[in-house]
Each structure stands twice: as C-alpha cells, then as structure tokens.
mmCIF file of C-alpha atoms and ligand atoms in Angstrom:
data_model
loop_
_atom_site.group_PDB
_atom_site.id
_atom_site.type_symbol
_atom_site.label_atom_id
_atom_site.label_comp_id
_atom_site.label_asym_id
_atom_site.label_seq_id
_atom_site.Cartn_x
_atom_site.Cartn_y
_atom_site.Cartn_z
ATOM 1 C CA MET H 45 98.634 -7.172 -85.138
ATOM 2 C CA SER H 46 99.773 -9.637 -82.448
ATOM 3 C CA VAL H 47 97.511 -12.492 -81.402
ATOM 4 C CA ALA H 48 97.466 -13.981 -77.873
ATOM 5 C CA LEU H 49 95.736 -17.072 -76.530
ATOM 6 C CA VAL H 50 94.969 -16.687 -72.816
ATOM 7 C CA THR H 51 93.671 -19.863 -71.202
ATOM 8 C CA GLY H 52 91.113 -19.486 -68.418
ATOM 9 C CA SER H 53 90.414 -15.870 -69.322
ATOM 10 C CA THR H 54 86.722 -15.766 -68.452
ATOM 11 C CA ARG H 55 87.415 -14.447 -64.935
ATOM 12 C CA GLY H 56 90.084 -13.639 -62.343
ATOM 13 C CA ILE H 57 93.745 -13.289 -63.308
ATOM 14 C CA GLY H 58 93.166 -14.607 -66.844
ATOM 15 C CA LEU H 59 90.434 -12.045 -67.533
ATOM 16 C CA ALA H 60 92.638 -9.232 -66.201
ATOM 17 C CA ALA H 61 95.527 -10.454 -68.389
ATOM 18 C CA ALA H 62 93.259 -10.588 -71.451
ATOM 19 C CA ARG H 63 92.092 -7.018 -70.789
ATOM 20 C CA ARG H 64 95.649 -5.795 -70.222
ATOM 21 C CA LEU H 65 96.910 -7.399 -73.451
ATOM 22 C CA ALA H 66 93.948 -5.939 -75.363
ATOM 23 C CA GLU H 67 94.967 -2.501 -74.011
ATOM 24 C CA ASP H 68 98.401 -3.134 -75.563
ATOM 25 C CA GLY H 69 96.657 -3.603 -78.921
ATOM 26 C CA VAL H 70 96.859 -7.410 -78.933
ATOM 27 C CA THR H 71 94.010 -9.477 -80.418
ATOM 28 C CA VAL H 72 93.027 -11.828 -77.593
ATOM 29 C CA VAL H 73 91.641 -15.321 -78.039
ATOM 30 C CA VAL H 74 89.593 -15.934 -74.916
ATOM 31 C CA ASN H 75 89.418 -19.423 -73.426
ATOM 32 C CA GLY H 76 87.647 -21.126 -70.540
ATOM 33 C CA THR H 77 85.329 -24.039 -70.036
ATOM 34 C CA ASP H 78 82.271 -21.750 -69.978
ATOM 35 C CA ALA H 79 81.505 -21.040 -73.662
ATOM 36 C CA GLU H 80 78.928 -18.313 -72.991
ATOM 37 C CA ARG H 81 81.248 -16.412 -70.681
ATOM 38 C CA ALA H 82 84.152 -16.776 -73.154
ATOM 39 C CA ALA H 83 81.971 -15.309 -75.934
ATOM 40 C CA ALA H 84 80.923 -12.389 -73.699
ATOM 41 C CA VAL H 85 84.538 -11.548 -72.774
ATOM 42 C CA ALA H 86 85.630 -11.856 -76.414
ATOM 43 C CA ALA H 87 82.858 -9.432 -77.408
ATOM 44 C CA GLU H 88 83.978 -6.981 -74.694
ATOM 45 C CA LEU H 89 87.577 -7.086 -75.932
ATOM 46 C CA GLY H 90 86.867 -7.213 -79.650
ATOM 47 C CA GLY H 91 88.668 -10.557 -79.658
ATOM 48 C CA ASP H 92 87.722 -14.123 -80.358
ATOM 49 C CA ALA H 93 86.477 -17.019 -78.193
ATOM 50 C CA LEU H 94 87.770 -20.591 -78.208
ATOM 51 C CA PRO H 95 86.302 -22.492 -75.272
ATOM 52 C CA PHE H 96 88.041 -25.829 -74.568
ATOM 53 C CA ASP H 97 89.309 -27.899 -71.670
ATOM 54 C CA VAL H 98 93.095 -27.521 -71.409
ATOM 55 C CA ALA H 99 93.308 -30.998 -69.857
ATOM 56 C CA ASP H 100 91.958 -32.590 -73.049
ATOM 57 C CA ALA H 101 94.972 -32.879 -75.371
ATOM 58 C CA ASP H 102 92.866 -33.647 -78.469
ATOM 59 C CA ALA H 103 90.584 -30.669 -77.800
ATOM 60 C CA VAL H 104 93.644 -28.434 -77.404
ATOM 61 C CA GLN H 105 95.110 -29.600 -80.738
ATOM 62 C CA ALA H 106 91.775 -29.041 -82.488
ATOM 63 C CA ALA H 107 91.381 -25.578 -80.926
ATOM 64 C CA VAL H 108 94.867 -24.488 -81.991
ATOM 65 C CA ARG H 109 94.167 -25.675 -85.547
ATOM 66 C CA GLU H 110 90.990 -23.586 -85.465
ATOM 67 C CA LEU H 111 92.935 -20.612 -84.084
ATOM 68 C CA PHE H 112 95.400 -20.924 -86.968
ATOM 69 C CA SER H 113 92.644 -21.087 -89.569
ATOM 70 C CA ARG H 114 91.018 -17.941 -88.127
ATOM 71 C CA HIS H 115 94.096 -15.796 -87.365
ATOM 72 C CA LYS H 116 97.021 -17.360 -89.289
ATOM 73 C CA ARG H 117 99.397 -16.464 -86.438
ATOM 74 C CA LEU H 118 100.038 -16.722 -82.703
ATOM 75 C CA ASP H 119 102.468 -14.461 -80.869
ATOM 76 C CA VAL H 120 101.666 -15.020 -77.201
ATOM 77 C CA LEU H 121 100.423 -17.958 -75.154
ATOM 78 C CA VAL H 122 99.383 -17.273 -71.549
ATOM 79 C CA ASN H 123 98.804 -20.492 -69.636
ATOM 80 C CA ASN H 124 96.591 -19.284 -66.837
ATOM 81 C CA ALA H 125 93.825 -21.921 -66.521
ATOM 82 C CA GLY H 126 94.102 -23.665 -63.179
ATOM 83 C CA ILE H 127 92.124 -25.159 -60.338
ATOM 84 C CA LEU H 128 92.576 -25.272 -56.580
ATOM 85 C CA ASP H 129 91.421 -28.313 -54.622
ATOM 86 C CA ASP H 130 93.039 -28.138 -51.186
ATOM 87 C CA ALA H 131 93.081 -31.324 -49.126
ATOM 88 C CA LEU H 132 95.301 -32.955 -46.542
ATOM 89 C CA LEU H 133 97.511 -35.773 -47.792
ATOM 90 C CA GLY H 134 95.185 -38.605 -46.747
ATOM 91 C CA MET H 135 92.220 -37.060 -48.560
ATOM 92 C CA ILE H 136 93.800 -35.895 -51.811
ATOM 93 C CA GLN H 137 92.224 -36.808 -55.140
ATOM 94 C CA PRO H 138 95.056 -35.466 -57.272
ATOM 95 C CA GLN H 139 94.258 -36.487 -60.832
ATOM 96 C CA ARG H 140 92.226 -33.507 -62.009
ATOM 97 C CA THR H 141 94.609 -31.007 -60.370
ATOM 98 C CA PHE H 142 97.559 -32.450 -62.278
ATOM 99 C CA ASP H 143 95.529 -32.869 -65.475
ATOM 100 C CA VAL H 144 94.492 -29.197 -65.555
ATOM 101 C CA ASN H 145 97.345 -27.355 -63.826
ATOM 102 C CA ALA H 146 100.311 -29.335 -65.140
ATOM 103 C CA LEU H 147 99.295 -31.336 -68.224
ATOM 104 C CA GLY H 148 97.098 -28.435 -69.359
ATOM 105 C CA VAL H 149 100.223 -26.283 -69.643
ATOM 106 C CA LEU H 150 102.121 -29.036 -71.448
ATOM 107 C CA ASN H 151 99.224 -29.628 -73.870
ATOM 108 C CA THR H 152 98.995 -26.004 -74.975
ATOM 109 C CA MET H 153 102.776 -25.489 -75.178
ATOM 110 C CA GLN H 154 103.003 -28.613 -77.331
ATOM 111 C CA ALA H 155 100.159 -27.518 -79.603
ATOM 112 C CA CYS H 156 101.319 -23.886 -79.939
ATOM 113 C CA ALA H 157 105.132 -24.129 -80.037
ATOM 114 C CA ARG H 158 105.554 -24.341 -83.813
ATOM 115 C CA LEU H 159 103.075 -21.565 -84.479
ATOM 116 C CA LEU H 160 104.733 -19.296 -81.894
ATOM 117 C CA ALA H 161 108.134 -19.954 -83.468
ATOM 118 C CA ARG H 162 106.949 -18.837 -86.921
ATOM 119 C CA GLY H 163 106.575 -15.186 -85.954
ATOM 120 C CA ASP H 164 109.239 -12.693 -84.983
ATOM 121 C CA GLY H 165 109.583 -13.326 -81.265
ATOM 122 C CA GLY H 166 106.922 -15.518 -79.678
ATOM 123 C CA ALA H 167 106.365 -15.573 -75.924
ATOM 124 C CA ILE H 168 104.838 -17.996 -73.457
ATOM 125 C CA VAL H 169 103.882 -16.884 -69.960
ATOM 126 C CA ASN H 170 102.874 -19.661 -67.578
ATOM 127 C CA VAL H 171 100.965 -18.883 -64.399
ATOM 128 C CA ALA H 172 102.613 -20.937 -61.660
ATOM 129 C CA SER H 173 102.251 -20.104 -57.950
ATOM 130 C CA ILE H 174 104.504 -19.197 -55.079
ATOM 131 C CA ILE H 175 103.168 -22.422 -53.486
ATOM 132 C CA GLY H 176 104.994 -24.363 -56.225
ATOM 133 C CA ILE H 177 108.226 -23.019 -54.711
ATOM 134 C CA THR H 178 107.519 -22.993 -50.975
ATOM 135 C CA GLY H 179 104.888 -25.754 -50.605
ATOM 136 C CA ASN H 180 102.027 -25.451 -48.121
ATOM 137 C CA ARG H 181 100.035 -27.572 -45.710
ATOM 138 C CA GLY H 182 96.932 -28.965 -47.453
ATOM 139 C CA GLN H 183 98.353 -28.185 -50.882
ATOM 140 C CA VAL H 184 100.535 -31.184 -51.755
ATOM 141 C CA ALA H 185 98.774 -31.803 -55.080
ATOM 142 C CA TYR H 186 98.438 -28.121 -55.982
ATOM 143 C CA ALA H 187 102.074 -27.383 -55.052
ATOM 144 C CA GLY H 188 103.247 -30.418 -57.029
ATOM 145 C CA SER H 189 101.291 -29.320 -60.093
ATOM 146 C CA LYS H 190 102.680 -25.771 -59.883
ATOM 147 C CA ALA H 191 106.258 -26.994 -59.286
ATOM 148 C CA ALA H 192 105.755 -28.970 -62.508
ATOM 149 C CA VAL H 193 104.805 -25.719 -64.275
ATOM 150 C CA ILE H 194 108.078 -24.148 -63.110
ATOM 151 C CA GLY H 195 110.138 -27.133 -64.330
ATOM 152 C CA MET H 196 108.309 -27.119 -67.660
ATOM 153 C CA THR H 197 108.832 -23.362 -68.024
ATOM 154 C CA ARG H 198 112.594 -23.652 -67.575
ATOM 155 C CA SER H 199 112.875 -26.693 -69.856
ATOM 156 C CA ALA H 200 110.743 -25.148 -72.613
ATOM 157 C CA ALA H 201 112.761 -21.912 -72.352
ATOM 158 C CA LYS H 202 115.930 -23.882 -73.146
ATOM 159 C CA GLU H 203 114.286 -25.914 -75.886
ATOM 160 C CA LEU H 204 112.397 -23.118 -77.681
ATOM 161 C CA ALA H 205 115.136 -20.452 -77.586
ATOM 162 C CA PRO H 206 115.982 -18.375 -79.518
ATOM 163 C CA LYS H 207 112.607 -18.237 -81.296
ATOM 164 C CA VAL H 208 110.270 -18.272 -78.298
ATOM 165 C CA ARG H 209 110.784 -16.874 -74.793
ATOM 166 C CA VAL H 210 109.194 -18.834 -71.952
ATOM 167 C CA ASN H 211 108.681 -17.351 -68.488
ATOM 168 C CA ALA H 212 106.389 -17.829 -65.513
ATOM 169 C CA VAL H 213 104.745 -15.615 -62.966
ATOM 170 C CA ALA H 214 104.321 -16.954 -59.451
ATOM 171 C CA PRO H 215 101.420 -15.099 -57.830
ATOM 172 C CA GLY H 216 101.122 -15.156 -54.044
ATOM 173 C CA PHE H 217 97.625 -14.545 -52.696
ATOM 174 C CA ILE H 218 95.319 -12.800 -55.141
ATOM 175 C CA ASP H 219 91.714 -11.754 -54.513
ATOM 176 C CA THR H 220 89.724 -13.792 -57.071
ATOM 177 C CA ASP H 221 86.747 -16.184 -57.105
ATOM 178 C CA MET H 222 89.287 -18.978 -56.514
ATOM 179 C CA THR H 223 90.546 -17.578 -53.213
ATOM 180 C CA ARG H 224 87.106 -16.238 -52.176
ATOM 181 C CA ALA H 225 85.935 -19.885 -52.269
ATOM 182 C CA LEU H 226 88.299 -20.609 -49.339
ATOM 183 C CA ASP H 227 87.143 -20.631 -45.733
ATOM 184 C CA PRO H 228 87.143 -16.914 -44.631
ATOM 185 C CA GLU H 229 89.498 -17.813 -41.760
ATOM 186 C CA ILE H 230 92.036 -19.329 -44.169
ATOM 187 C CA PHE H 231 91.610 -16.282 -46.448
ATOM 188 C CA GLU H 232 92.542 -13.948 -43.561
ATOM 189 C CA GLU H 233 95.392 -16.227 -42.437
ATOM 190 C CA ARG H 234 96.952 -16.109 -45.907
ATOM 191 C CA VAL H 235 96.529 -12.320 -46.179
ATOM 192 C CA ALA H 236 98.337 -12.024 -42.821
ATOM 193 C CA SER H 237 101.374 -13.749 -44.367
ATOM 194 C CA VAL H 238 101.773 -11.063 -47.045
ATOM 195 C CA ALA H 239 104.499 -8.510 -46.251
ATOM 196 C CA LEU H 240 102.609 -5.746 -48.067
ATOM 197 C CA GLY H 241 99.618 -6.454 -45.824
ATOM 198 C CA ARG H 242 96.917 -7.220 -48.385
ATOM 199 C CA ALA H 243 95.880 -9.652 -51.087
ATOM 200 C CA GLY H 244 97.000 -8.782 -54.600
ATOM 201 C CA THR H 245 94.605 -7.830 -57.386
ATOM 202 C CA PRO H 246 94.248 -9.707 -60.690
ATOM 203 C CA GLU H 247 95.307 -6.484 -62.443
ATOM 204 C CA GLU H 248 98.625 -6.467 -60.551
ATOM 205 C CA VAL H 249 99.419 -9.968 -61.812
ATOM 206 C CA ALA H 250 98.180 -9.059 -65.296
ATOM 207 C CA GLU H 251 100.715 -6.221 -65.445
ATOM 208 C CA ALA H 252 103.589 -8.691 -64.924
ATOM 209 C CA ILE H 253 102.116 -11.123 -67.457
ATOM 210 C CA ALA H 254 101.739 -8.369 -70.083
ATOM 211 C CA TRP H 255 105.308 -7.238 -69.511
ATOM 212 C CA LEU H 256 106.770 -10.743 -69.869
ATOM 213 C CA ALA H 257 104.620 -11.303 -72.976
ATOM 214 C CA SER H 258 105.790 -8.092 -74.610
ATOM 215 C CA ASP H 259 108.897 -7.056 -76.474
ATOM 216 C CA ARG H 260 109.780 -4.918 -73.424
ATOM 217 C CA ALA H 261 110.991 -8.204 -71.859
ATOM 218 C CA ARG H 262 112.786 -9.332 -75.028
ATOM 219 C CA TYR H 263 115.974 -10.342 -73.149
ATOM 220 C CA VAL H 264 114.163 -12.272 -70.399
ATOM 221 C CA THR H 265 113.566 -16.015 -70.660
ATOM 222 C CA GLY H 266 113.417 -18.993 -68.307
ATOM 223 C CA GLN H 267 112.492 -16.816 -65.320
ATOM 224 C CA VAL H 268 109.912 -17.180 -62.570
ATOM 225 C CA LEU H 269 108.711 -13.764 -61.426
ATOM 226 C CA GLY H 270 107.076 -13.660 -57.995
ATOM 227 C CA VAL H 271 104.065 -11.321 -57.846
ATOM 228 C CA ASP H 272 103.286 -11.903 -54.208
ATOM 229 C CA GLY H 273 103.513 -8.674 -52.217
ATOM 230 C CA GLY H 274 106.514 -10.092 -50.402
ATOM 231 C CA MET H 275 104.790 -13.292 -49.259
ATOM 232 C CA VAL H 276 108.125 -14.982 -49.908
ATOM 233 C CA ILE H 277 111.272 -12.930 -49.437
HETATM 234 P P1 NAI D 52 89.716 -18.543 -61.099
HETATM 235 O O1 NAI D 52 89.173 -19.817 -60.552
HETATM 236 O O2 NAI D 52 89.068 -17.266 -60.712
HETATM 237 O O3 NAI D 52 89.752 -18.617 -62.707
HETATM 238 C C1 NAI D 52 90.243 -19.761 -63.341
HETATM 239 C C2 NAI D 52 89.972 -19.695 -64.827
HETATM 240 O O4 NAI D 52 90.446 -20.906 -65.417
HETATM 241 C C3 NAI D 52 88.500 -19.603 -65.186
HETATM 242 O O5 NAI D 52 88.355 -18.776 -66.314
HETATM 243 C C4 NAI D 52 88.135 -21.048 -65.556
HETATM 244 O O6 NAI D 52 87.059 -21.129 -66.481
HETATM 245 C C5 NAI D 52 89.421 -21.498 -66.191
HETATM 246 N N1 NAI D 52 89.592 -22.948 -66.178
HETATM 247 C C6 NAI D 52 89.587 -23.799 -65.117
HETATM 248 N N2 NAI D 52 89.777 -25.057 -65.525
HETATM 249 C C7 NAI D 52 89.929 -25.002 -66.870
HETATM 250 C C8 NAI D 52 90.166 -25.986 -67.869
HETATM 251 N N3 NAI D 52 90.270 -27.282 -67.554
HETATM 252 N N4 NAI D 52 90.279 -25.569 -69.166
HETATM 253 C C9 NAI D 52 90.159 -24.270 -69.498
HETATM 254 N N5 NAI D 52 89.922 -23.302 -68.591
HETATM 255 C C10 NAI D 52 89.816 -23.675 -67.298
HETATM 256 O O7 NAI D 52 91.259 -18.554 -60.709
HETATM 257 P P2 NAI D 52 92.352 -17.379 -60.508
HETATM 258 O O8 NAI D 52 92.451 -17.094 -59.056
HETATM 259 O O9 NAI D 52 92.095 -16.275 -61.462
HETATM 260 O O10 NAI D 52 93.674 -18.175 -60.907
HETATM 261 C C11 NAI D 52 94.216 -18.164 -62.202
HETATM 262 C C12 NAI D 52 95.545 -18.899 -62.191
HETATM 263 O O11 NAI D 52 96.408 -18.293 -61.231
HETATM 264 C C13 NAI D 52 95.426 -20.382 -61.788
HETATM 265 O O12 NAI D 52 96.350 -21.128 -62.546
HETATM 266 C C14 NAI D 52 95.828 -20.358 -60.329
HETATM 267 O O13 NAI D 52 96.323 -21.605 -59.904
HETATM 268 C C15 NAI D 52 96.903 -19.288 -60.337
HETATM 269 N N6 NAI D 52 97.169 -18.687 -59.044
HETATM 270 C C16 NAI D 52 96.169 -18.018 -58.378
HETATM 271 C C17 NAI D 52 96.440 -17.464 -57.144
HETATM 272 C C18 NAI D 52 95.395 -16.730 -56.362
HETATM 273 O O14 NAI D 52 95.700 -16.358 -55.213
HETATM 274 N N7 NAI D 52 94.213 -16.478 -56.889
HETATM 275 C C19 NAI D 52 97.781 -17.577 -56.535
HETATM 276 C C20 NAI D 52 98.732 -18.292 -57.324
HETATM 277 C C21 NAI D 52 98.421 -18.811 -58.534
#
C-alpha cells in the first residue's frame, strides 16, 4: 500500500488532501505543529501522525527517519504547510515566512528524495500559490516564498526525473482558517477577483493534489497547476 506524508494536514487544504488520499487507499502520515490535532486526524484516517516543524531541518530529518522505521517506504510527499503574514513592504518581518513556506519545502524534499526514489514512481506535490506568479500588494514576502516554491518544483523535477515526479498546485483564494483570518473586507475583495465568483473549497484543491500524486498523472512533471476559479486567466 502507498504511503504519503502530507505536511500541515491538521486543517484546511492539507486536511482535505489527506482525506482525499486516504479515500484513494493511501496510508497517510499526518503532520502539523499541533501534535494533538495530528493524532486526532491520523486516528480518523487510520493513518499515522508525525508532528514536526517543517522549518526545522534537523526535526525534518529525524521525522523522516522515524517514518522510514515505521513504514519502510514513502510514495508521495505533499508539501502543504504554509503561513500567511501579510504586511506592506516597510513593515515586513520576512524570516518566518521564508523559513516555513520556502525552506520548509526544501527541507522535506531533501529529506525524502532518496526514499521516494526507491519505490516504483514517487511523486512530490508542492502547494504554491497563484500569488507566487502574479504578486500582490501587501504580500511581498509571501509571494517571494511561493515563487521560490515554483522554482524549486521545476528544478527538483529536472533533478529527480525519471524516478520521482515533482509538480505544484497554485491555489487562488480558498475558504480556510488562513483566509478567514483576513479582514472581512479583504476577504470579499479577493472573492470579487475570482472569475467563477466564489472562493474555492479545500476539497477542490485536494482533488488536484490527489491527481498529481497519483499514477493517473504519470506523464506529468515540472508543472504548476492553477486551482483558482479563473482568478488568473
Ligand atoms: P491553514 O492555515 O488553514 O493550514 C495550514 C496548515 O499548516 C496547518 O495544519 C498548520 O498546522 C500547518 N503548519 C503551519 N506551519 C507549519 C510548520 N512550520 N510546520 C508544520 N506544519 C505547519 O492554511 P490553508 O489555507 O489550508 O493553506 C495551506 C497551504 O495552501 C499553505 O501553504 C498556503 O500558503 C497555501 N495556499 C492557500 C491559499 C488559500 O486561499 N487558503 C491560497 C494559495 C495557497
């Protein structure tokens, strides 16, 4: 049976992706910084919990060693953990955003690459953002960190082929705790910029993640798939 590590899968898009992969019969290793929540989700999915901070490279290495000792394989890595800390240029405190959103992705890809390459067709799906392509006012750090995810996705796809496929999804505006923490006026403003006229659901992004992670996308690598309801056309 396939094994997937989904970072940040205690809520939002990551939780939906974990549920969707479990529906496909994949054993999901649930991650997040909240250990109790990770254990509860793992119990719901009949999977396993490995809470760690993706920004801590040593913790990531230790967690992947633990994953190997428990499961002996890894087929899918979904890099979903991310944070949003909007601020205008003069006010930005960028370190944590880059540590989690960009280096977090690098840390897990580095720790998991060999293990993914041992199986018969490993896959990495990185969760970028449409903002990493278009940029946005108040999101210089966030956009920079997500543009880094896109660059890393394409580079890793070249480096890890043919053993491991590496793709990204670029969600637009999705209704999660992350976006509900925004000022309601900004929430409505962003929804108004979506061609399909509404925010997306975590399940709609999860569907794209599950497809890219599966053998159904076996000839797709190095791609960035927008899941944005036409926010960017
Ligand atoms: P969320 O805030 O609801 O969930 C984030 C998850 O990441 C949580 O499970 C949290 O525990 C985990 N997490 C945060 N920092 C972590 C760390 N250092 N180590 C391990 N886990 C950590 O966020 P949401 O909305 O579900 O977003 C998920 C991903 O999708 C993020 O990468 C986000 O940037 C991206 N995204 C979200 C969009 C949206 O509109 N909600 C749009 C575009 C991209």
